CSV table of C-alpha atoms in Angstrom, one decimal:
chain,number,residue,atom,x,y,z
A,1,MET,CA,8.6,34.7,33.6
A,2,ASN,CA,9.8,31.8,31.3
A,3,GLU,CA,6.5,31.1,29.5
A,4,PRO,CA,6.6,31.0,25.6
A,5,SER,CA,5.7,34.2,24.1
A,6,PRO,CA,2.3,33.6,21.9
A,7,LEU,CA,4.8,34.9,18.5
A,8,SER,CA,7.9,32.5,19.9
A,9,PRO,CA,8.8,30.1,16.5
A,10,PRO,CA,6.8,27.0,15.6
A,11,ASP,CA,8.3,23.8,16.8
A,12,PRO,CA,11.2,23.2,13.8
A,13,VAL,CA,9.2,19.9,13.6
A,14,VAL,CA,6.4,21.6,12.5
A,15,ALA,CA,8.1,24.2,10.9
A,16,GLN,CA,9.7,21.4,8.6
A,17,GLN,CA,6.6,19.7,7.4
A,18,ALA,CA,5.1,22.5,6.8
A,19,ALA,CA,8.2,23.6,4.4
A,20,TRP,CA,8.1,20.2,2.8
A,21,LEU,CA,4.1,20.3,2.8
A,22,ALA,CA,5.2,24.2,0.8
A,23,THR,CA,7.9,22.6,-1.4
A,24,GLN,CA,5.3,19.7,-2.5
A,25,CYS,CA,2.7,21.8,-3.5
A,26,ALA,CA,4.6,24.3,-5.5
A,27,LEU,CA,5.2,21.1,-7.6
A,28,VAL,CA,1.9,20.1,-7.7
A,29,ALA,CA,1.1,23.7,-8.9
A,30,THR,CA,2.9,23.4,-11.8
A,31,GLY,CA,1.3,20.3,-13.2
A,32,ASP,CA,4.2,17.6,-11.4
A,33,ALA,CA,1.6,14.7,-11.2
A,34,THR,CA,4.7,12.2,-9.9
A,35,ALA,CA,5.1,15.2,-7.4
A,36,LEU,CA,1.1,15.0,-6.4
A,37,ALA,CA,1.5,10.8,-6.1
A,38,LEU,CA,4.2,10.7,-4.0
A,39,ALA,CA,3.0,13.6,-1.6
A,40,PHE,CA,0.2,12.7,-1.5
A,41,GLY,CA,1.2,8.7,-0.3
A,42,HIS,CA,4.3,10.3,1.7
A,43,ALA,CA,2.0,12.9,3.4
A,44,GLY,CA,1.0,10.2,5.6
A,45,ARG,CA,4.4,9.6,7.3
A,46,ARG,CA,6.0,13.4,6.5
A,47,HIS,CA,3.0,15.4,8.2
A,48,HIS,CA,1.4,15.5,11.5
A,49,ASP,CA,-1.7,16.5,10.1
A,50,PRO,CA,-1.8,14.3,7.0
A,51,SER,CA,-5.1,14.7,6.2
A,52,GLU,CA,-4.8,18.3,6.0
A,53,ALA,CA,-1.5,17.5,3.8
A,54,ARG,CA,-3.7,16.4,1.7
A,55,ILE,CA,-6.4,18.4,1.1
A,56,ALA,CA,-3.3,21.3,0.8
A,57,LEU,CA,-2.0,19.1,-2.2
A,58,VAL,CA,-5.5,18.3,-3.8
A,59,LEU,CA,-6.1,22.7,-3.2
A,60,ALA,CA,-3.2,23.1,-5.7
A,61,ILE,CA,-3.7,21.0,-8.5
A,62,PRO,CA,-4.2,23.1,-11.6
A,63,ALA,CA,-7.9,23.8,-11.9
A,64,ALA,CA,-8.0,25.9,-15.0
A,65,ASP,CA,-9.4,23.0,-17.1
A,66,PRO,CA,-12.3,21.8,-14.9
A,67,LEU,CA,-12.3,17.7,-16.8
A,68,ARG,CA,-8.4,16.9,-16.8
A,69,TRP,CA,-8.8,18.8,-12.5
A,70,LEU,CA,-11.4,16.1,-12.5
A,71,ALA,CA,-9.4,13.2,-13.8
A,72,VAL,CA,-7.0,13.9,-11.9
A,73,LEU,CA,-9.1,13.9,-8.3
A,74,ASP,CA,-10.9,10.6,-9.7
A,75,ARG,CA,-7.3,8.8,-10.2
A,76,LEU,CA,-6.4,9.6,-6.5
A,77,PHE,CA,-9.3,8.6,-5.5
A,78,ALA,CA,-9.4,5.3,-7.3
A,79,THR,CA,-5.9,4.4,-6.2
A,80,ALA,CA,-6.4,5.7,-2.6
A,81,GLY,CA,-6.4,3.8,0.7
A,82,LEU,CA,-9.1,3.8,3.7
A,83,ALA,CA,-7.0,7.1,5.3
A,84,GLU,CA,-6.4,8.4,1.9
A,85,SER,CA,-10.1,8.2,1.1
A,86,THR,CA,-11.3,9.8,4.5
A,87,ALA,CA,-8.6,13.1,3.9
A,88,LEU,CA,-10.4,13.0,0.0
A,89,TYR,CA,-13.9,13.2,1.0
A,90,ARG,CA,-13.6,15.8,3.9
A,91,GLY,CA,-11.9,18.1,1.8
A,92,LEU,CA,-14.6,17.9,-0.7
A,93,PRO,CA,-16.7,21.7,-0.1
A,94,ARG,CA,-13.0,23.0,-0.3
A,95,TYR,CA,-12.3,22.1,-3.6
A,96,PRO,CA,-12.9,24.1,-6.7
A,97,HIS,CA,-15.7,23.1,-9.6
A,98,ALA,CA,-17.8,21.8,-6.9
A,99,ALA,CA,-20.4,21.0,-8.3
A,100,LEU,CA,-18.8,18.5,-10.6
A,101,LEU,CA,-17.7,16.6,-7.7
A,102,ARG,CA,-21.8,15.2,-6.7
A,103,ALA,CA,-21.0,11.8,-8.5
A,104,ARG,CA,-17.9,11.3,-6.2
A,105,ALA,CA,-18.9,12.5,-3.0
A,106,ALA,CA,-22.9,9.9,-4.0
A,107,VAL,CA,-19.9,7.1,-3.8
A,108,GLY,CA,-18.7,8.4,-0.6
A,109,VAL,CA,-22.4,8.2,1.0
A,110,ARG,CA,-23.2,4.7,-0.7
A,111,SER,CA,-19.5,3.2,1.6
A,112,SER,CA,-19.9,0.5,3.3
A,113,MET,CA,-17.2,1.7,5.2
A,114,GLN,CA,-18.4,4.0,8.0
A,115,SER,CA,-15.4,5.8,8.3
A,116,VAL,CA,-15.6,7.0,4.6
A,117,PHE,CA,-19.6,7.7,4.8
A,118,GLU,CA,-18.8,10.0,8.1
A,119,ALA,CA,-15.9,11.9,5.9
A,120,VAL,CA,-19.1,13.0,3.8
A,121,ALA,CA,-22.0,13.3,6.0
A,122,LEU,CA,-20.3,14.6,9.0
A,123,ASP,CA,-19.1,18.2,10.2
A,124,ASN,CA,-18.8,18.3,6.0
A,125,ASP,CA,-20.6,21.2,4.7
A,126,TYR,CA,-20.6,19.5,0.8
A,127,PRO,CA,-24.0,17.8,1.2
A,128,ALA,CA,-26.1,20.2,2.5
A,129,GLN,CA,-25.0,22.3,0.0
A,130,TRP,CA,-25.2,20.7,-3.6
A,131,PHE,CA,-27.1,17.2,-2.6
A,132,GLU,CA,-30.3,16.8,-4.5
A,133,GLN,CA,-32.5,16.4,-2.2
A,134,ASP,CA,-33.3,12.5,-2.6
A,135,PRO,CA,-29.4,11.7,-2.0
A,136,LEU,CA,-29.5,14.2,1.2
A,137,ASN,CA,-32.6,12.5,2.7
A,138,GLN,CA,-30.8,8.8,2.2
A,139,MET,CA,-27.8,10.3,3.7
A,140,VAL,CA,-29.6,11.4,6.5
A,141,LEU,CA,-31.3,8.3,7.4
A,142,LYS,CA,-27.6,6.4,6.6
A,143,ALA,CA,-27.2,8.1,9.0
A,144,PHE,CA,-29.4,7.3,12.3
A,145,PHE,CA,-28.7,3.4,10.7
A,146,LEU,CA,-24.9,4.1,11.8
A,147,ASP,CA,-26.0,5.3,15.2
A,148,CYS,CA,-24.4,9.1,13.7
A,149,ASP,CA,-24.7,12.3,16.0
A,150,HIS,CA,-27.0,14.2,13.6
A,151,ARG,CA,-25.7,17.7,15.7
A,152,ARG,CA,-22.8,17.1,12.7
A,153,ILE,CA,-24.7,16.8,9.8
A,154,LYS,CA,-24.1,20.0,8.6
A,155,GLY,CA,-26.9,22.5,7.3
A,156,LEU,CA,-29.7,20.0,7.9
A,157,ALA,CA,-32.3,21.8,9.8
A,158,ALA,CA,-32.3,23.9,7.2
A,159,ARG,CA,-32.6,21.2,4.3
A,160,ALA,CA,-35.1,19.4,6.5
A,161,ASN,CA,-38.2,18.1,4.5
A,162,PRO,CA,-41.1,16.5,4.1
A,163,GLY,CA,-40.1,13.5,2.2
A,164,LEU,CA,-37.0,13.7,4.8
A,165,GLY,CA,-40.2,13.5,7.2
A,166,ARG,CA,-41.8,10.8,6.3
A,167,MET,CA,-38.9,8.2,6.0
A,168,LEU,CA,-37.7,9.3,9.7
A,169,SER,CA,-41.2,8.4,11.4
A,170,ASP,CA,-41.6,5.3,9.4
A,171,TYR,CA,-37.9,4.4,10.7
A,172,GLN,CA,-39.4,5.8,14.1
A,173,ARG,CA,-42.4,3.7,13.3
A,174,GLU,CA,-40.2,0.3,12.4
A,175,ARG,CA,-38.1,0.6,15.9
A,176,SER,CA,-40.8,0.8,18.0
A,177,ALA,CA,-42.8,-2.1,16.3
A,178,ALA,CA,-39.3,-4.1,16.8
A,179,GLY,CA,-38.7,-2.5,20.2
A,180,ARG,CA,-36.0,-0.9,19.0
A,181,ALA,CA,-34.8,2.3,21.2
A,182,ILE,CA,-35.6,5.3,18.7
A,183,PRO,CA,-31.9,6.8,18.1
A,184,ASP,CA,-31.1,10.2,19.6
A,185,GLY,CA,-32.3,13.1,18.1
A,186,LEU,CA,-34.1,11.0,15.4
A,187,ALA,CA,-38.0,12.9,17.1
A,188,GLU,CA,-35.9,16.4,16.8
A,189,VAL,CA,-35.2,16.1,13.2
A,190,VAL,CA,-39.0,14.7,12.5
A,191,ALA,CA,-40.1,18.0,14.1
A,192,TRP,CA,-38.3,20.2,11.4
A,193,CYS,CA,-39.5,18.6,8.8
A,194,GLU,CA,-43.0,18.4,10.2
A,195,ARG,CA,-42.9,22.4,10.9
A,196,LEU,CA,-42.3,23.2,7.0
B,1,MET,CA,14.2,-18.1,16.0
B,2,HIS,CA,13.0,-15.0,14.4
B,3,PHE,CA,13.2,-15.1,10.0
B,4,ILE,CA,12.1,-12.8,7.0
B,5,ASP,CA,11.1,-14.1,3.7
B,6,PRO,CA,12.0,-10.9,1.8
B,7,HIS,CA,10.5,-12.3,-1.4
B,8,ILE,CA,7.0,-14.2,-1.4
B,9,HIS,CA,4.2,-13.7,-3.7
B,10,MET,CA,1.7,-14.5,-0.8
B,11,SER,CA,-1.6,-13.1,-2.5
B,12,ALA,CA,-1.0,-16.6,-4.7
B,13,ARG,CA,-0.4,-18.4,-1.6
B,14,THR,CA,-3.0,-20.2,0.7
B,15,THR,CA,-4.4,-19.3,4.7
B,16,ASP,CA,-2.4,-22.7,5.9
B,17,ASP,CA,0.4,-20.9,4.8
B,18,TYR,CA,0.2,-17.9,6.5
B,19,GLU,CA,-0.6,-20.5,9.4
B,20,ALA,CA,2.4,-22.6,8.5
B,21,LEU,CA,5.3,-19.4,8.1
B,22,ALA,CA,3.9,-18.0,11.2
B,23,ALA,CA,4.6,-21.6,13.4
B,24,ALA,CA,8.1,-21.9,11.8
B,25,GLY,CA,8.5,-18.2,12.7
B,26,VAL,CA,8.6,-15.9,9.6
B,27,VAL,CA,7.7,-12.8,11.5
B,28,ALA,CA,7.8,-10.9,8.4
B,29,VAL,CA,7.2,-10.9,4.4
B,30,ILE,CA,7.8,-8.7,1.3
B,31,GLU,CA,5.2,-9.5,-1.4
B,32,PRO,CA,7.2,-7.8,-4.8
B,33,ALA,CA,4.9,-6.6,-7.2
B,34,PHE,CA,5.0,-9.7,-10.6
B,35,TRP,CA,3.3,-10.8,-13.0
B,36,LEU,CA,0.1,-13.2,-12.8
B,37,GLY,CA,1.6,-16.0,-15.1
B,38,GLN,CA,-0.8,-14.5,-17.8
B,39,PRO,CA,-0.1,-11.1,-19.8
B,40,ARG,CA,-2.5,-8.2,-17.9
B,41,THR,CA,-4.2,-6.4,-20.8
B,42,SER,CA,-4.8,-3.2,-19.0
B,43,VAL,CA,-3.7,-0.7,-16.7
B,44,GLY,CA,-6.7,-1.2,-14.7
B,45,SER,CA,-5.6,-4.9,-13.4
B,46,PHE,CA,-2.5,-3.3,-12.6
B,47,GLN,CA,-4.1,-0.5,-10.2
B,48,ASP,CA,-6.2,-3.1,-8.8
B,49,TYR,CA,-3.1,-5.4,-8.8
B,50,TYR,CA,-1.0,-2.3,-6.4
B,51,ALA,CA,-3.6,-2.0,-4.3
B,52,SER,CA,-4.5,-5.2,-3.5
B,53,LEU,CA,-0.9,-5.7,-2.4
B,54,VAL,CA,-0.9,-2.6,-0.5
B,55,GLY,CA,-4.9,-3.1,1.1
B,56,TRP,CA,-6.1,-6.5,1.1
B,57,GLU,CA,-2.7,-8.7,1.5
B,58,ARG,CA,-1.8,-6.5,4.4
B,59,PHE,CA,-4.4,-7.2,6.1
B,60,ARG,CA,-4.9,-10.7,5.4
B,61,ALA,CA,-1.5,-11.1,6.6
B,62,ALA,CA,-2.0,-9.1,9.7
B,63,GLN,CA,-5.1,-11.6,10.7
B,64,PHE,CA,-2.4,-14.5,10.9
B,65,GLY,CA,0.3,-12.4,12.9
B,66,ILE,CA,2.7,-11.8,9.8
B,67,CYS,CA,4.2,-8.1,9.5
B,68,HIS,CA,3.7,-8.0,5.4
B,69,TYR,CA,5.3,-5.1,3.3
B,70,CYS,CA,5.4,-4.9,-0.7
B,71,THR,CA,7.5,-3.6,-3.2
B,72,ILE,CA,6.1,-1.7,-6.5
B,73,GLY,CA,7.0,-2.5,-9.6
B,74,LEU,CA,6.6,-3.2,-13.8
B,75,ASN,CA,7.8,-6.7,-14.0
B,76,SER,CA,10.5,-7.0,-16.6
B,77,LYS,CA,8.0,-9.3,-19.3
B,78,GLU,CA,5.0,-6.8,-18.8
B,79,ALA,CA,7.2,-4.4,-20.0
B,80,ASN,CA,7.7,-5.3,-23.2
B,81,ASP,CA,4.2,-3.9,-23.9
B,82,ASP,CA,5.2,-0.6,-24.7
B,83,ALA,CA,2.3,1.4,-24.8
B,84,LEU,CA,0.6,-0.6,-21.5
B,85,ALA,CA,4.0,0.3,-19.7
B,86,GLU,CA,3.8,3.5,-20.4
B,87,GLN,CA,0.2,4.3,-18.7
B,88,VAL,CA,1.9,1.5,-15.9
B,89,MET,CA,4.3,4.3,-15.3
B,90,GLU,CA,2.2,6.9,-14.7
B,91,LEU,CA,0.5,4.7,-12.1
B,92,LEU,CA,3.1,3.3,-9.9
B,93,PRO,CA,4.2,7.3,-8.5
B,94,LEU,CA,0.1,6.8,-6.7
B,95,PHE,CA,1.2,3.3,-4.8
B,96,ALA,CA,5.4,3.6,-4.2
B,97,ALA,CA,4.7,6.1,-1.9
B,98,LYS,CA,2.0,4.2,0.2
B,99,ASP,CA,2.8,2.8,3.9
B,100,GLY,CA,4.5,-0.3,3.7
B,101,VAL,CA,5.8,0.1,0.1
B,102,VAL,CA,9.9,-1.1,1.1
B,103,ALA,CA,11.5,-1.5,-2.3
B,104,ILE,CA,11.0,-0.4,-6.0
B,105,GLY,CA,10.6,-4.0,-7.5
B,106,GLU,CA,10.6,-6.6,-8.9
B,107,ILE,CA,12.1,-5.1,-12.0
B,108,GLY,CA,15.1,-5.7,-14.2
B,109,PHE,CA,15.2,-8.0,-17.3
B,110,ASP,CA,13.4,-11.0,-18.7
B,111,ASP,CA,14.6,-11.2,-22.3
B,112,GLN,CA,17.1,-8.4,-22.1
B,113,THR,CA,14.7,-6.6,-24.9
B,114,PRO,CA,15.2,-2.5,-25.5
B,115,ALA,CA,11.8,-2.1,-24.1
B,116,GLU,CA,12.9,-3.9,-21.0
B,117,GLU,CA,16.1,-1.4,-20.6
B,118,LYS,CA,13.8,1.6,-20.9
B,119,TYR,CA,11.0,0.9,-18.7
B,120,PHE,CA,14.2,-0.6,-15.6
B,121,ARG,CA,16.0,2.5,-16.4
B,122,ALA,CA,12.5,4.8,-15.5
B,123,GLN,CA,12.3,2.7,-12.6
B,124,LEU,CA,15.5,3.5,-11.3
B,125,GLU,CA,14.6,6.9,-11.3
B,126,LEU,CA,11.6,6.4,-9.2
B,127,ALA,CA,13.5,5.0,-6.6
B,128,LYS,CA,15.6,7.9,-6.2
B,129,ARG,CA,13.1,9.9,-6.3
B,130,VAL,CA,10.9,8.2,-4.0
B,131,GLU,CA,13.9,7.3,-1.7
B,132,LEU,CA,13.4,3.5,-1.9
B,133,PRO,CA,16.1,0.7,-2.3
B,134,VAL,CA,15.6,-1.5,-5.8
B,135,MET,CA,14.6,-5.4,-6.0
B,136,ILE,CA,16.6,-6.8,-9.2
B,137,HIS,CA,15.0,-9.9,-10.8
B,138,THR,CA,17.5,-11.0,-12.7
B,139,PRO,CA,17.0,-13.2,-15.8
B,140,HIS,CA,16.7,-17.4,-15.9
B,141,ARG,CA,18.2,-16.9,-19.4
B,142,ASP,CA,21.6,-15.5,-20.1
B,143,LYS,CA,21.6,-15.1,-15.9
B,144,GLN,CA,25.3,-13.7,-15.4
B,145,ALA,CA,25.8,-11.3,-17.8
B,146,GLY,CA,21.4,-10.0,-17.3
B,147,THR,CA,22.9,-9.5,-13.9
B,148,LEU,CA,26.2,-8.0,-14.4
B,149,ARG,CA,24.2,-5.7,-17.2
B,150,SER,CA,21.7,-4.5,-14.5
B,151,MET,CA,24.3,-3.7,-12.1
B,152,ALA,CA,26.3,-1.5,-14.3
B,153,ILE,CA,22.9,0.3,-15.0
B,154,CYS,CA,22.1,0.8,-11.5
B,155,LEU,CA,25.3,2.1,-10.9
B,156,GLU,CA,24.9,4.4,-13.9
B,157,HIS,CA,22.3,5.7,-12.7
B,158,GLY,CA,23.7,7.3,-9.5
B,159,LEU,CA,22.6,4.0,-7.0
B,160,ARG,CA,24.4,2.8,-4.4
B,161,PRO,CA,25.3,-0.8,-4.8
B,162,ASP,CA,23.7,-1.2,-0.7
B,163,GLN,CA,20.8,0.5,-2.5
B,164,VAL,CA,20.7,-2.3,-4.4
B,165,ILE,CA,18.9,-6.2,-3.7
B,166,VAL,CA,19.8,-8.5,-6.7
B,167,ASP,CA,17.7,-11.2,-6.3
B,168,HIS,CA,17.9,-15.3,-8.0
B,169,ASN,CA,21.3,-15.8,-7.4
B,170,ASN,CA,23.4,-18.4,-8.5
B,171,GLU,CA,26.9,-19.9,-7.5
B,172,GLU,CA,28.1,-18.0,-11.2
B,173,THR,CA,26.6,-14.4,-10.4
B,174,VAL,CA,27.7,-14.2,-6.7
B,175,GLN,CA,30.7,-13.8,-6.7
B,176,ALA,CA,30.0,-10.5,-9.2
B,177,VAL,CA,27.2,-9.2,-6.8
B,178,LEU,CA,29.5,-9.2,-3.6
B,179,ASP,CA,33.0,-7.8,-5.2
B,180,GLN,CA,30.2,-4.7,-6.7
B,181,GLY,CA,29.0,-4.3,-2.8
B,182,PHE,CA,25.6,-5.5,-4.1
B,183,TRP,CA,23.0,-7.2,-1.8
B,184,ALA,CA,23.0,-10.6,-3.2
B,185,ALA,CA,19.6,-12.4,-2.9
B,186,PHE,CA,19.1,-16.3,-3.0
B,187,THR,CA,16.0,-18.0,-4.1
B,188,LEU,CA,15.0,-21.2,-3.1
B,189,TYR,CA,13.5,-23.2,-5.6
B,190,PRO,CA,12.3,-26.7,-4.8
B,191,LYS,CA,13.9,-28.3,-7.9
B,192,THR,CA,15.1,-25.7,-10.5
B,193,LYS,CA,17.6,-22.4,-9.5
B,194,MET,CA,18.9,-23.3,-5.7
B,195,GLY,CA,17.8,-25.4,-3.1
B,196,SER,CA,18.8,-25.3,0.3
B,197,GLU,CA,21.7,-28.3,0.1
B,198,ARG,CA,23.1,-25.7,-2.2
B,199,MET,CA,22.5,-22.0,-0.3
B,200,VAL,CA,24.1,-24.2,3.0
B,201,GLU,CA,27.6,-24.2,0.9
B,202,VAL,CA,26.7,-21.0,-0.5
B,203,VAL,CA,27.2,-19.2,3.3
B,204,ARG,CA,29.9,-22.0,3.9
B,205,ARG,CA,31.4,-20.3,1.0
B,206,TYR,CA,30.9,-16.8,1.2
B,207,GLY,CA,29.7,-16.2,4.7
B,208,GLN,CA,27.3,-13.7,5.6
B,209,GLN,CA,27.9,-10.4,4.8
B,210,ARG,CA,25.2,-9.1,1.9
B,211,ILE,CA,23.9,-12.3,1.6
B,212,ILE,CA,19.8,-13.1,1.8
B,213,VAL,CA,17.4,-16.0,1.9
B,214,ASP,CA,14.3,-16.2,0.5
B,215,SER,CA,11.2,-18.6,-1.1
B,216,SER,CA,9.8,-15.7,-4.2
B,217,ALA,CA,7.0,-18.7,-3.0
B,218,ASP,CA,4.1,-17.9,-5.7
B,219,TRP,CA,1.3,-19.4,-7.7
B,220,GLY,CA,3.7,-22.0,-9.4
B,221,VAL,CA,5.5,-25.2,-7.8
B,222,SER,CA,7.2,-23.4,-5.1
B,223,ASP,CA,7.6,-23.4,-1.2
B,224,PRO,CA,6.9,-20.7,1.3
B,225,LEU,CA,8.8,-22.7,4.5
B,226,ALA,CA,12.2,-22.5,2.1
B,227,VAL,CA,13.5,-19.6,4.5
B,228,PRO,CA,13.1,-21.8,7.8
B,229,LYS,CA,13.7,-25.2,6.6
B,230,THR,CA,17.4,-23.7,5.2
B,231,ALA,CA,17.9,-22.3,8.0
B,232,ARG,CA,17.6,-25.4,10.3
B,233,LEU,CA,19.4,-27.4,7.6
B,234,MET,CA,22.2,-24.9,8.0
B,235,LEU,CA,22.2,-25.2,11.4
B,236,ALA,CA,22.6,-28.4,11.5
B,237,ARG,CA,25.4,-28.5,8.8
B,238,GLY,CA,26.9,-26.8,11.7
B,239,ILE,CA,26.5,-23.2,10.2
B,240,ASP,CA,27.2,-21.0,13.1
B,241,SER,CA,23.8,-19.3,14.3
B,242,ALA,CA,25.3,-16.0,13.7
B,243,GLN,CA,25.3,-16.4,10.3
B,244,VAL,CA,22.2,-18.4,9.7
B,245,THR,CA,20.0,-15.0,11.8
B,246,ALA,CA,22.1,-12.7,9.3
B,247,THR,CA,21.0,-14.5,6.0
B,248,CYS,CA,17.6,-15.4,7.0
B,249,TYR,CA,16.2,-12.5,9.0
B,250,GLY,CA,19.4,-9.6,9.9
B,251,ASN,CA,20.1,-8.8,6.0
B,252,ALA,CA,16.9,-8.3,4.8
B,253,LEU,CA,16.2,-6.3,7.8
B,254,ALA,CA,18.6,-4.1,7.0
B,255,ALA,CA,18.3,-3.6,3.5
B,256,TYR,CA,14.7,-2.9,3.1
B,257,GLY,CA,15.0,-0.7,6.3
B,258,GLN,CA,17.0,1.5,4.1
B,259,SER,CA,12.7,2.6,3.3
B,260,GLY,CA,12.5,3.7,6.6
B,261,GLN,CA,9.1,1.1,7.1
B,262,PHE,CA,10.5,-1.8,8.0
B,263,ASN,CA,11.5,-1.7,11.1
B,264,GLU,CA,11.9,-4.9,14.2
B,265,ALA,CA,9.1,-3.2,16.3
B,266,ASP,CA,6.3,-3.5,14.1
B,267,TRP,CA,6.9,-7.4,14.7
B,268,LEU,CA,9.0,-7.2,17.8
B,269,SER,CA,6.0,-5.3,19.7
B,270,PRO,CA,3.1,-6.2,17.4
B,271,THR,CA,-1.0,-5.0,17.8
B,272,ALA,CA,-2.5,-8.5,18.8
B,273,ILE,CA,-4.6,-9.9,16.2
B,274,ASP,CA,-8.3,-9.6,16.1
B,275,GLN,CA,-9.9,-11.8,13.5
B,276,ARG,CA,-13.0,-9.8,14.4
B,277,GLN,CA,-11.8,-7.2,12.3
B,278,LEU,CA,-13.2,-6.2,8.9
B,279,PHE,CA,-10.7,-4.8,5.3
B,280,GLU,CA,-13.0,-3.1,3.7
B,281,GLY,CA,-16.6,-4.9,5.9
B,282,ASN,CA,-14.8,-8.0,4.7
B,283,SER,CA,-13.5,-10.7,6.6
B,284,VAL,CA,-10.7,-13.2,6.4
B,285,LEU,CA,-12.8,-16.1,8.4
B,286,ARG,CA,-15.9,-18.3,6.6
B,287,GLY,CA,-17.9,-18.7,9.6
B,288,GLN,CA,-15.3,-20.0,12.2
B,289,GLN,CA,-14.9,-18.7,15.5
B,290,PRO,CA,-12.5,-15.5,15.1
B,291,LEU,CA,-9.3,-15.7,16.6
B,292,ILE,CA,-8.0,-13.0,19.6
B,293,SER,CA,-4.6,-12.9,20.7
């Protein structure tokens, strides 16, 4: 009888945070660089989902001029802390001008910080959609090296290729020769590649 | 007794200093952005410096059990390179809202040039927008006039006196700063400016209200233990322990606590020290046994 209706108003704090974010996004959309910079930092303390809030701010950056847009995004990346970087990389498939972001995505894949690597490689549509074959193969191999769950690499089955099969088979043999365990799923991905 | 050193340039200090600070009871430090002894020549140098204040240095301090905070700003000396200063101003908002930034500072005057005034004012506006207190560096030369001028400009920009910490005070400036309701910080250098002996007399004369003690230790001759040493001297000279706590801990907490990011809980219920941790893949250790508390 007292159960909240599915249409009950959202928690006031959440509503307040959403209003804050909407205001900031509106300022960012006018090209206000200071608003973008400050809100991007404040998102960690003023929003319950900092990662989503930061992606929303990026999506509000005026994008009519692709190179100016890219310069603004590059500056956010260059000055980002770890959580901020992770959010920026997670948003890659949702940004405009996706084709301009290949080099940036490759930087994330080469990162020595596992959370940054995972933000690009796992649960992210960008690599399968936009990576050339070689960087994609390197990313998949690195994911196995880092013990990531290959099922979280989106679109992997569709991008399976003989080159990847060769790299993963070599890795499989190397592990066996050293008497070390074969990562879960490695054989499955090799099989996808060999079916081609 | 716990201490806060609310002005210390830890990037220029060694891990021995971190160990000594922790052993002496310093629980938290604030590292103001300032200059590096020689002028920077490109905006990228500022960018990497600010990134280290909110990144590596914060991590390094935590590895020795010290809570590290910083202030972000363009110092007055380097404000005189107008073309570069413009670029730094564009950079500041990208760091001012990051975690652990508790004020805009240290800003103010060095030679009291028009360029210094321009960027001082611009940064006061930034402080209002980002809702942070301000840390003022008062000039070494023409100090009295520079201090009065700095406070007048803060008021002109609509800042409340209690949002502004005026640092590097001496016996000549303190009365005016306290009379106007600003926080009055004292930097205790071993030989120049203020020494611990003089500081004891300042507290004896003016009491505890809005007076803050700091070391400003940096790459020059300075003493990172100036705050705990002065506290001990105050106690030995019969200053009431409540006054020692206020000037060497509580007032800094109240002043910079206005940022919403400088909370006692950070050090009273700290996360354990774990020197096995890495920052972007890097450790503070060089093969030593990691300390884990």
